mmCIF file of C-alpha atoms and ligand atoms in Angstrom:
data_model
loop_
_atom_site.group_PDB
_atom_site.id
_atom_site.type_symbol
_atom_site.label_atom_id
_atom_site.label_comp_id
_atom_site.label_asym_id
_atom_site.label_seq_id
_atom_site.Cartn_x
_atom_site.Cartn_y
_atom_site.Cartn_z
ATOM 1 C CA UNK L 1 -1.738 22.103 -8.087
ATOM 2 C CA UNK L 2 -1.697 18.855 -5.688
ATOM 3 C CA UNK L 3 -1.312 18.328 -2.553
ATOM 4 C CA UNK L 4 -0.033 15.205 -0.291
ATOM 5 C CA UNK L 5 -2.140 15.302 2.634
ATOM 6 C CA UNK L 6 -3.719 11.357 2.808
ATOM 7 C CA UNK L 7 -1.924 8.131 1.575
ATOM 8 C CA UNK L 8 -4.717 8.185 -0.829
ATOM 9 C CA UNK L 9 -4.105 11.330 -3.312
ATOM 10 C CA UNK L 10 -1.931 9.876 -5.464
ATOM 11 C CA UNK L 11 -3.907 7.235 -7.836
ATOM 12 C CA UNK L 12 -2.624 3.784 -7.961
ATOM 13 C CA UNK L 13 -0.478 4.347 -11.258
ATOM 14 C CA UNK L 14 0.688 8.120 -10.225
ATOM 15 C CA UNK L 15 2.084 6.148 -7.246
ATOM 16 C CA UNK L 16 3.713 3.455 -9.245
ATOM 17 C CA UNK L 17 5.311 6.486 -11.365
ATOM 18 C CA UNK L 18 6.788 7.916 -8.242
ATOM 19 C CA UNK L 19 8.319 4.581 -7.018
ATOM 20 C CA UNK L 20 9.234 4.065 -10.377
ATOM 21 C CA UNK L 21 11.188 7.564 -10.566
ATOM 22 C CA UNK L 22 12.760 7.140 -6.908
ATOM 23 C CA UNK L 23 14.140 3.807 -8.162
ATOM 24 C CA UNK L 24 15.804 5.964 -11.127
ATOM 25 C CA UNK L 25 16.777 8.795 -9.096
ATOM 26 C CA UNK L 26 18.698 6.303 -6.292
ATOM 27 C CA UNK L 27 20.415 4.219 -9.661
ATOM 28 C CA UNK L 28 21.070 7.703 -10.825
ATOM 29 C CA UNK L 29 21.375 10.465 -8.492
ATOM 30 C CA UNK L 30 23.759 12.457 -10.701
ATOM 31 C CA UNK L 31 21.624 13.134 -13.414
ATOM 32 C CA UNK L 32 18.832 14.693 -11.000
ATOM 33 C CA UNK L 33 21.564 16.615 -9.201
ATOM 34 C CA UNK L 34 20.326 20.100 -10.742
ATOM 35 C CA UNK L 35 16.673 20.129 -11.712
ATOM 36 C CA UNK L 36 15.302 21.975 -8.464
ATOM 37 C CA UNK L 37 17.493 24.623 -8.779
ATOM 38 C CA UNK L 38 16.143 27.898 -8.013
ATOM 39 C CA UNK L 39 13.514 26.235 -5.963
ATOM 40 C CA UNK L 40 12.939 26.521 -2.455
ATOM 41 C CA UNK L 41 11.599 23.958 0.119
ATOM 42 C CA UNK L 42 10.299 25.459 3.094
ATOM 43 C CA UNK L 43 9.822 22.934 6.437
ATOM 44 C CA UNK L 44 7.265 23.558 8.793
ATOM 45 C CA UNK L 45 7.699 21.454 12.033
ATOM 46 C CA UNK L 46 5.210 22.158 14.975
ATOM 47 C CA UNK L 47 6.379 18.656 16.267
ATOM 48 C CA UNK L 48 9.958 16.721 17.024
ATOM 49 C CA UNK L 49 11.329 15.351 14.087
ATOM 50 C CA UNK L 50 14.802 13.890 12.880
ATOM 51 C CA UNK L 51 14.138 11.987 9.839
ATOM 52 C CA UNK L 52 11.611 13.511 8.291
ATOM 53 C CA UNK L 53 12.342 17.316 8.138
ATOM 54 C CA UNK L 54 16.046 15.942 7.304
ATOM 55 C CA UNK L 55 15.272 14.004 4.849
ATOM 56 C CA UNK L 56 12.866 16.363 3.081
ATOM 57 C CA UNK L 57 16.058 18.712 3.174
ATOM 58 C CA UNK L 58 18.703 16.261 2.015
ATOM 59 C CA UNK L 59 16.001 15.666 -0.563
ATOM 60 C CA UNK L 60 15.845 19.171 -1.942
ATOM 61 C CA UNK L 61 19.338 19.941 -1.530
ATOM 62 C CA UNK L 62 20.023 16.662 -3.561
ATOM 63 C CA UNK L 63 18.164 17.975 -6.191
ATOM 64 C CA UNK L 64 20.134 20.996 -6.148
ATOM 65 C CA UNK L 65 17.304 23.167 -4.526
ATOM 66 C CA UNK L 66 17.051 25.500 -1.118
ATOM 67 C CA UNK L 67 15.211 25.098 1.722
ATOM 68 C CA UNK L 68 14.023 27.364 5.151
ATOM 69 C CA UNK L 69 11.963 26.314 7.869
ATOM 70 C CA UNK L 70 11.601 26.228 11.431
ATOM 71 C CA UNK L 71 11.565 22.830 13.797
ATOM 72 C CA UNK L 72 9.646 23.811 16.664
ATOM 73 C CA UNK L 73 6.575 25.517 17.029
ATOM 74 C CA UNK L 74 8.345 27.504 20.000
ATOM 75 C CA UNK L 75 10.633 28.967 17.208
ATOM 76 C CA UNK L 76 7.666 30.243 15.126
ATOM 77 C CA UNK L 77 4.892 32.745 15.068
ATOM 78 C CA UNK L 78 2.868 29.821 16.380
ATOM 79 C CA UNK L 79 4.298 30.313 19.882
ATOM 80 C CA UNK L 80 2.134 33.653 19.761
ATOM 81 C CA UNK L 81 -1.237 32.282 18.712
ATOM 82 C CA UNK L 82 -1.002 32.663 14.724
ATOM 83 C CA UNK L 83 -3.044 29.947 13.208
ATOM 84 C CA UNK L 84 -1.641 27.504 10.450
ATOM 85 C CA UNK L 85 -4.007 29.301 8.052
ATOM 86 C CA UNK L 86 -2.144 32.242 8.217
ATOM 87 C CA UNK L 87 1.294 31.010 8.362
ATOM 88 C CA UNK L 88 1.242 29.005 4.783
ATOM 89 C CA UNK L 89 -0.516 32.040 3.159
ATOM 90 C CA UNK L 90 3.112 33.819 3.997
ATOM 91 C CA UNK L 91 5.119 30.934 3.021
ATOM 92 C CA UNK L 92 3.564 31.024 -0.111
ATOM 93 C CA UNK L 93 5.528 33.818 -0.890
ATOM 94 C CA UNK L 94 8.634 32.288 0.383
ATOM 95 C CA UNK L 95 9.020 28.943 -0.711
ATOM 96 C CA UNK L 96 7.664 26.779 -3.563
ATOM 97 C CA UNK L 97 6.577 23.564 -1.620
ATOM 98 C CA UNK L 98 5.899 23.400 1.714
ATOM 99 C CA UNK L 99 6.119 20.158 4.288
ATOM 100 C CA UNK L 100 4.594 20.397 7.135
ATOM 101 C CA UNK L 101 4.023 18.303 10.576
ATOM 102 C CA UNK L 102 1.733 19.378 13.376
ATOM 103 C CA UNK L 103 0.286 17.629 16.411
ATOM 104 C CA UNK L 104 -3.549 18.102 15.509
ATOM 105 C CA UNK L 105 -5.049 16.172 13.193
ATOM 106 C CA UNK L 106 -6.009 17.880 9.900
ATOM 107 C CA UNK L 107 -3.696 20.911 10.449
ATOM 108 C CA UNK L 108 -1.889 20.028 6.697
ATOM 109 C CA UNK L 109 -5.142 19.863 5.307
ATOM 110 C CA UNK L 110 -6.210 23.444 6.464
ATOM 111 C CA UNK L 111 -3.270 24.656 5.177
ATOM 112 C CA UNK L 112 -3.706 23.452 1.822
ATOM 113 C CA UNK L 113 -7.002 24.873 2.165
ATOM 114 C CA UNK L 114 -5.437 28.562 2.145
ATOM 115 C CA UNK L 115 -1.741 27.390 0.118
ATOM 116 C CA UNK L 116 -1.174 28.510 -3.126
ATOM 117 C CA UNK L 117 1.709 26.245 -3.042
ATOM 118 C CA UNK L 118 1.795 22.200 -2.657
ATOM 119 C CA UNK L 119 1.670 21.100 0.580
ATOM 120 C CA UNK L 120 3.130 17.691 2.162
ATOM 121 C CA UNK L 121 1.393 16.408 5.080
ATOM 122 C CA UNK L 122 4.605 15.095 7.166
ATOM 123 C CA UNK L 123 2.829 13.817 9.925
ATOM 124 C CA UNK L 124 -0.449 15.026 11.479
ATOM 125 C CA UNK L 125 -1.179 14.104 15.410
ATOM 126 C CA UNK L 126 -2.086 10.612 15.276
ATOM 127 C CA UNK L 127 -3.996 10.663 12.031
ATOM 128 C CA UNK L 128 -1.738 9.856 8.883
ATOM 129 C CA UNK L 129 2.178 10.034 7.673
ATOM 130 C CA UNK L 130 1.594 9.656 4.277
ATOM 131 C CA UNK L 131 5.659 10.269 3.090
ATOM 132 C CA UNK L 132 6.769 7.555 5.850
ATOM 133 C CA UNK L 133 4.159 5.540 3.882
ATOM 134 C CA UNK L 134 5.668 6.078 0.936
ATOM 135 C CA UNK L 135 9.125 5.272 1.912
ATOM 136 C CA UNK L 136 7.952 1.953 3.507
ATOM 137 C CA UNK L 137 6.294 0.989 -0.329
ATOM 138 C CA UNK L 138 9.659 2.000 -2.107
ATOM 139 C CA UNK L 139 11.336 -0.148 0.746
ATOM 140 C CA UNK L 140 9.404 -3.167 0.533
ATOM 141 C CA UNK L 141 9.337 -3.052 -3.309
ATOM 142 C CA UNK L 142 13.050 -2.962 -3.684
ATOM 143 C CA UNK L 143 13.235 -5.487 -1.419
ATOM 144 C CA UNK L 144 10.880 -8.331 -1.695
ATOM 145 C CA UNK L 145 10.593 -6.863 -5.520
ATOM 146 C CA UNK L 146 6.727 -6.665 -5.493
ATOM 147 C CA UNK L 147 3.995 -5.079 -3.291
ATOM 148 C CA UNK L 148 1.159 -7.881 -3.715
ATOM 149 C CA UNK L 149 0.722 -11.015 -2.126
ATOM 150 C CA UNK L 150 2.023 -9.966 1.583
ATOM 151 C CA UNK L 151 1.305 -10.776 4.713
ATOM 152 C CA UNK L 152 2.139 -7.734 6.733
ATOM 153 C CA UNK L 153 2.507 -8.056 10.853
ATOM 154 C CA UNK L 154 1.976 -4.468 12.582
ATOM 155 C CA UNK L 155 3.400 -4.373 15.802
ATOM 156 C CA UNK L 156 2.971 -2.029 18.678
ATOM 157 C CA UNK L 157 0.829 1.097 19.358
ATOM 158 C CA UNK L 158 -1.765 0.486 16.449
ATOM 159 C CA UNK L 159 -4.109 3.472 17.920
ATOM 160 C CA UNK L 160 -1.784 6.046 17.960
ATOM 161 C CA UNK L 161 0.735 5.031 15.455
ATOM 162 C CA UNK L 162 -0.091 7.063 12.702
ATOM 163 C CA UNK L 163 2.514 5.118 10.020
ATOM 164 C CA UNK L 164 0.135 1.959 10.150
ATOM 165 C CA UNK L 165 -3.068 3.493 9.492
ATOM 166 C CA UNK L 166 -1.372 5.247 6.525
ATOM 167 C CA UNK L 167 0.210 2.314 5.791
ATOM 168 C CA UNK L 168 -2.757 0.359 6.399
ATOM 169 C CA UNK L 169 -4.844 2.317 3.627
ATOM 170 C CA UNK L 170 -2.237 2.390 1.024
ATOM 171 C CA UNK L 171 -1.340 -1.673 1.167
ATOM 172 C CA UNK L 172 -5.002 -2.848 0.828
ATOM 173 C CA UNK L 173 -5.102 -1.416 -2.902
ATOM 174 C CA UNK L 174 -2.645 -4.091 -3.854
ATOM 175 C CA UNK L 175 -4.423 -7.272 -4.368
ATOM 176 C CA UNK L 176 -4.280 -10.235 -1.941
ATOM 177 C CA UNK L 177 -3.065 -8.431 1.119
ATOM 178 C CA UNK L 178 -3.454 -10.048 4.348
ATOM 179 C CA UNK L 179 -2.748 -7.944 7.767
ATOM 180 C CA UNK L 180 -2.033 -9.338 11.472
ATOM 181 C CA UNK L 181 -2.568 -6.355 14.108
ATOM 182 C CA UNK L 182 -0.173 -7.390 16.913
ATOM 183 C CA UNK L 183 -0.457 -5.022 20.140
ATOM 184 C CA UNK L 184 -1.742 -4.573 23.444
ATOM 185 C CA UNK L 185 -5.710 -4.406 23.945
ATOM 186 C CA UNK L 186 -5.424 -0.862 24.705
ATOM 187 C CA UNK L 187 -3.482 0.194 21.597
ATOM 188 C CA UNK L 188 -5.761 -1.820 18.341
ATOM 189 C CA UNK L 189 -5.843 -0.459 15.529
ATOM 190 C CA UNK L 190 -8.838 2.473 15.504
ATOM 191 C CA UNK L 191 -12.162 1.109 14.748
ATOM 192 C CA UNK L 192 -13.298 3.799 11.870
ATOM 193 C CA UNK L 193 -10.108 2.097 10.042
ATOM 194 C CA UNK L 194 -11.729 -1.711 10.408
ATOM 195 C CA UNK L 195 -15.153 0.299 9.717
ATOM 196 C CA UNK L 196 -14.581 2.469 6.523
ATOM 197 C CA UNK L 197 -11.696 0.570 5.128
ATOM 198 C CA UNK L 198 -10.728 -3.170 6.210
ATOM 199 C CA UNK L 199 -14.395 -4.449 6.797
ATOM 200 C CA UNK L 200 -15.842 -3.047 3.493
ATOM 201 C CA UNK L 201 -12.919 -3.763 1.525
ATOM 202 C CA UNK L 202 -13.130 -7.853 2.922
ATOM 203 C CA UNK L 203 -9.172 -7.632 3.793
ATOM 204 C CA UNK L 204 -8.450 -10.523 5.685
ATOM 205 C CA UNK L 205 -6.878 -9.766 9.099
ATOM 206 C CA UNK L 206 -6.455 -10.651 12.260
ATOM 207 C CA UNK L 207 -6.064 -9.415 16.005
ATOM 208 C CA UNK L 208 -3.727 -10.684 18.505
ATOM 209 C CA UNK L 209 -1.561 -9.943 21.532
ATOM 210 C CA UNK L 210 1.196 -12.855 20.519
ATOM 211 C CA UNK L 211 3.553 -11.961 18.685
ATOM 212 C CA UNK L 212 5.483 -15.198 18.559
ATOM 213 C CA UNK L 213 2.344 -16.741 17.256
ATOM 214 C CA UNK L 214 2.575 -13.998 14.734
ATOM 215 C CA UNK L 215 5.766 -14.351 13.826
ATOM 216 C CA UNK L 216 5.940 -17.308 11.373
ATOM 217 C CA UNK L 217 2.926 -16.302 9.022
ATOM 218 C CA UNK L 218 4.432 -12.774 8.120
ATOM 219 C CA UNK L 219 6.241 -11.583 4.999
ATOM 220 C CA UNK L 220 6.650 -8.094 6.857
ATOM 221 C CA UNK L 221 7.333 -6.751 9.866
ATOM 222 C CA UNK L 222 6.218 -3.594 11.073
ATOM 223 C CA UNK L 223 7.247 -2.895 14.369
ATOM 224 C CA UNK L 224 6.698 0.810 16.188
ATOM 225 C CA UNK L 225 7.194 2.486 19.108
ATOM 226 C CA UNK L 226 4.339 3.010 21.938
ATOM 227 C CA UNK L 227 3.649 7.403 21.240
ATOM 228 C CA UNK L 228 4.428 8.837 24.430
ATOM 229 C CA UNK L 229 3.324 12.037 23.390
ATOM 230 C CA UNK L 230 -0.074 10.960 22.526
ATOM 231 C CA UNK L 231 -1.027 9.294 26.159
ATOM 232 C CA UNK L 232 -3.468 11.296 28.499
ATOM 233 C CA UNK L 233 -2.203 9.215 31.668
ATOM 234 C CA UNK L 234 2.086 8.498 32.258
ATOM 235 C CA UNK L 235 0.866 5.443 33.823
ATOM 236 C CA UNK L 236 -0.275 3.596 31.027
ATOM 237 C CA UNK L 237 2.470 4.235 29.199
ATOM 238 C CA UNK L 238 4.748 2.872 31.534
ATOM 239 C CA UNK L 239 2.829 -0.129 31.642
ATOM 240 C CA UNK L 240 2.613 -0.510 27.839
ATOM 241 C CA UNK L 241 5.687 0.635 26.465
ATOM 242 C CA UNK L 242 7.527 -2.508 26.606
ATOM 243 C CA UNK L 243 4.910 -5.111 25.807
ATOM 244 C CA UNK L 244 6.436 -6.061 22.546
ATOM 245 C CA UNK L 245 10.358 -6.808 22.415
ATOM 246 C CA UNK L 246 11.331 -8.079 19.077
ATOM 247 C CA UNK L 247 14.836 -10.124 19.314
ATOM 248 C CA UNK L 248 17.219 -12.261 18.034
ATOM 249 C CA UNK L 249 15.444 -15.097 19.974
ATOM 250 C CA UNK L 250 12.344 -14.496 18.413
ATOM 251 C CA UNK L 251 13.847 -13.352 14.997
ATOM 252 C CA UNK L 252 14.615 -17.471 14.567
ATOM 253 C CA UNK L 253 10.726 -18.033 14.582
ATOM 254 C CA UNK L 254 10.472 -15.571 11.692
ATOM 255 C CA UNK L 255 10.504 -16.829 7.613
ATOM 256 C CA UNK L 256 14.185 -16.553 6.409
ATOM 257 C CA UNK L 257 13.294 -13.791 4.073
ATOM 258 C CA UNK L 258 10.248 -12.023 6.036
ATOM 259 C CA UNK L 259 11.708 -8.283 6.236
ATOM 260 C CA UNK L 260 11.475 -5.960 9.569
ATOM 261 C CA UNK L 261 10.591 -2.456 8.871
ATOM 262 C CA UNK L 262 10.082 0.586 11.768
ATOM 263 C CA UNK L 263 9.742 4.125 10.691
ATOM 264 C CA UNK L 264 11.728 4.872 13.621
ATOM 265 C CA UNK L 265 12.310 6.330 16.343
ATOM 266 C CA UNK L 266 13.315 2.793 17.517
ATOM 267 C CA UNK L 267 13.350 2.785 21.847
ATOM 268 C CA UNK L 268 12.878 -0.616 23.301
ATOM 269 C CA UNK L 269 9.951 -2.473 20.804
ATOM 270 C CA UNK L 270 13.845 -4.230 18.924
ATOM 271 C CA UNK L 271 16.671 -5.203 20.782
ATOM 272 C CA UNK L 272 19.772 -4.005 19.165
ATOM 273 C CA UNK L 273 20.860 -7.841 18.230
ATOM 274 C CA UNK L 274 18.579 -7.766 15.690
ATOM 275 C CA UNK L 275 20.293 -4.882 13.869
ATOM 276 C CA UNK L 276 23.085 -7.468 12.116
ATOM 277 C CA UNK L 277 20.569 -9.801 10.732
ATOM 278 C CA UNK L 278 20.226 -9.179 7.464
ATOM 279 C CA UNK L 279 15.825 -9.814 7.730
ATOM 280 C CA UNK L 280 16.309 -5.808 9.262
ATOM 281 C CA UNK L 281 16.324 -3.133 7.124
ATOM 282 C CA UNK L 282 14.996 -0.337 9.056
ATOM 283 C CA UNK L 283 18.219 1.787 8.261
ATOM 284 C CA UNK L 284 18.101 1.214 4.733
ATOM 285 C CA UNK L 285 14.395 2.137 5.216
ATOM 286 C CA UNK L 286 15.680 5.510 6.477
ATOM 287 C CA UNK L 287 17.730 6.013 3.214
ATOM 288 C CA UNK L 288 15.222 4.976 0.661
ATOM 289 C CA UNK L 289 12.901 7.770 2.520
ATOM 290 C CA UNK L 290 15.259 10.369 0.693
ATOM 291 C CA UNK L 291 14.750 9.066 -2.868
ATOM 292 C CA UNK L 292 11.088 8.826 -2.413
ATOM 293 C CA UNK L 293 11.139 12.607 -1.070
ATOM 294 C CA UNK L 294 13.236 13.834 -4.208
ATOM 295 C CA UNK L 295 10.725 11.984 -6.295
ATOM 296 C CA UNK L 296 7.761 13.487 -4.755
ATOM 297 C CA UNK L 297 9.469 17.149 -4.687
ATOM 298 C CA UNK L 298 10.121 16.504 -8.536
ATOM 299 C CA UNK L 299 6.567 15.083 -8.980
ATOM 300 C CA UNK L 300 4.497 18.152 -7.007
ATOM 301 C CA UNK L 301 6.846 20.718 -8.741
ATOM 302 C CA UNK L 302 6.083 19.357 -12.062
ATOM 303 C CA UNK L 303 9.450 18.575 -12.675
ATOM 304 C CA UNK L 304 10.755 16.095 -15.003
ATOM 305 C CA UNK L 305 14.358 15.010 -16.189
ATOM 306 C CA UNK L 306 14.794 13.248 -19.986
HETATM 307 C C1 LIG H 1 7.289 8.354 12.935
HETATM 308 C C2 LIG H 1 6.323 9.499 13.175
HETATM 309 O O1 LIG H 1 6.745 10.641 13.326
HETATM 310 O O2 LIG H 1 5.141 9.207 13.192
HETATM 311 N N1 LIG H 1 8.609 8.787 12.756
HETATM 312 C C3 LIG H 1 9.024 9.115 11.506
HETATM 313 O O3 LIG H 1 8.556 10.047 10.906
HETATM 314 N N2 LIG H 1 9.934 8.307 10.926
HETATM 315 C C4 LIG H 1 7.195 7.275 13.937
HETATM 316 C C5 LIG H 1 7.325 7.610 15.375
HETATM 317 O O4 LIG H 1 7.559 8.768 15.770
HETATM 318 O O5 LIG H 1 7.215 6.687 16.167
#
């Protein structure tokens, strides 16, 4: 049985198969409309979600499946002190795949540790997100048509924002990727990712605060949110939240067919007169993240459709 905890357990050609089948199923949605039947999806949110948990149950549903779950960890046993370890061993019994989002880092893992179902990592603390990751991939392959040769612009809270650093780790495997890590001194991306993955892997990348000196060398846009939630002091957040604003000002310095991406949440980081121009495709990036689901419920089930 697998598991989806890192951007990294799926090998380079399983995760061309599963772009390849969400492509199919979103041409085709029809003829996947019944092979999860019978199966149940069970959510497992310790942590706020909207798109996510939805869209792992629009997924399922599309697919003809069921799914249960609970979206706070004030709704669930967790409230009274039982530990992730024993929670999945009971959903085992309940459900046949199993996503789950916590706020500590390496909860999803432990789980699978004690699953004997697949578990999805949907978000863990400020560590990894490896489904938004693979949403962004089907995104940026349907749009630009190809994943190599990219110049890819992060924007924002690099430290806590854990959609770059799995994004991050799943874009250097395609060859000539270039990265320019645009954010506040504070916020850079973590140095065990320059350390264990940029650095030894010679990606080429850069550092900077200016993001309208950024702006004309990307192919990609990757703008996020500063994480509240993950700030020890209110303070700095205030003063850091709104250091990037992308808008339709600046959008005129960009290439005419460089594409903005944001997992969203979206708060202040774009001004909402970017949303016409047709370089934004955060909301179709919000759709494709259903496909990619179905196609990763089909793949960890073992299900396939002639
Ligand atoms: C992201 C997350 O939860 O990390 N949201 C999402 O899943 N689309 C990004 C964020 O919360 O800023």
């Amino acid at each position: 049985m697998k598991h989806l905890i890192s951007p990294l357990d799926l090998s380079p050609d399983e995760l061309s198969d599963l772009l390849d089948l969400a492509q199919e199923i979103y041409s085709s949605p029809e003829k996947y409309s019944h092979c999860c039947a019978g199966k149940k999806l069970a959510t497992l949110f310790y942590e706020p979600s909207t798109r996510t948990r939805l869209s792992f149950e629009a997924a399922m549903l599309n697919l003809g499946g069921s799914v249960l779950g609970f979206s706070s960890a004030d709704s669930s046993s967790a409230a009274k002190g039982e530990s992730v370890a024993d929670t999945i061993r009971v959903m085992s019994f309940y459900a046949d795949i199993c996503a789950m989002r916590h706020p500590k880092e390496g909860a999803p893992l432990v789980a699978s540790m004690h699953a004997s179902i697949p578990v999805i990592n949907a978000g863990d603390g400020g560590h990894n997100h490896p489904t938004q990751t693979l949403t962004d991939l089907l995104t940026i392959k349907s749009l630009k048509g190809h994943l190599d040769g990219l110049t890819v612009g992060f924007c924002g809270d690099l430290k806590f924002g854990r959609t770059v650093h799995s994004l991050i780790h799943a874009m250097v495997r395609y060859p000539n990727t270039k990265f320019v890590l645009i954010s506040p001194k504070e916020l850079q991306v973590p140095a065990y990712i320059k350390e264990e993955t940029l650095d030894p892997l010679n990606i080429p990348y850069e550092e900077t605060t200016n993001l309208e000196e950024a702006l004309p060398k990307l192919d990609i846009l990757y703008m996020t949110r500063v994480q509240k939630e993950r700030f020890f002091n209110e303070e700095d957040y205030i003063r850091l939240k709104d250091t990037f604003i992308l808008d339709k000002q600046k959008m005129q310095l960009a290439k005419e067919d460089m594409l903005v991406l944001h997992p969203l949440p979206r708060v202040n980081e774009i001004s909402t007169d970017v949303d016409d121009d047709p370089r934004a495709v955060y909301f179709k990036q919000a759709n494709f993240g259903v496909y990619v689901r179905m196609a990763l419920i089909m793949t960890l089930l073992g299900i396939t459709v002639d």
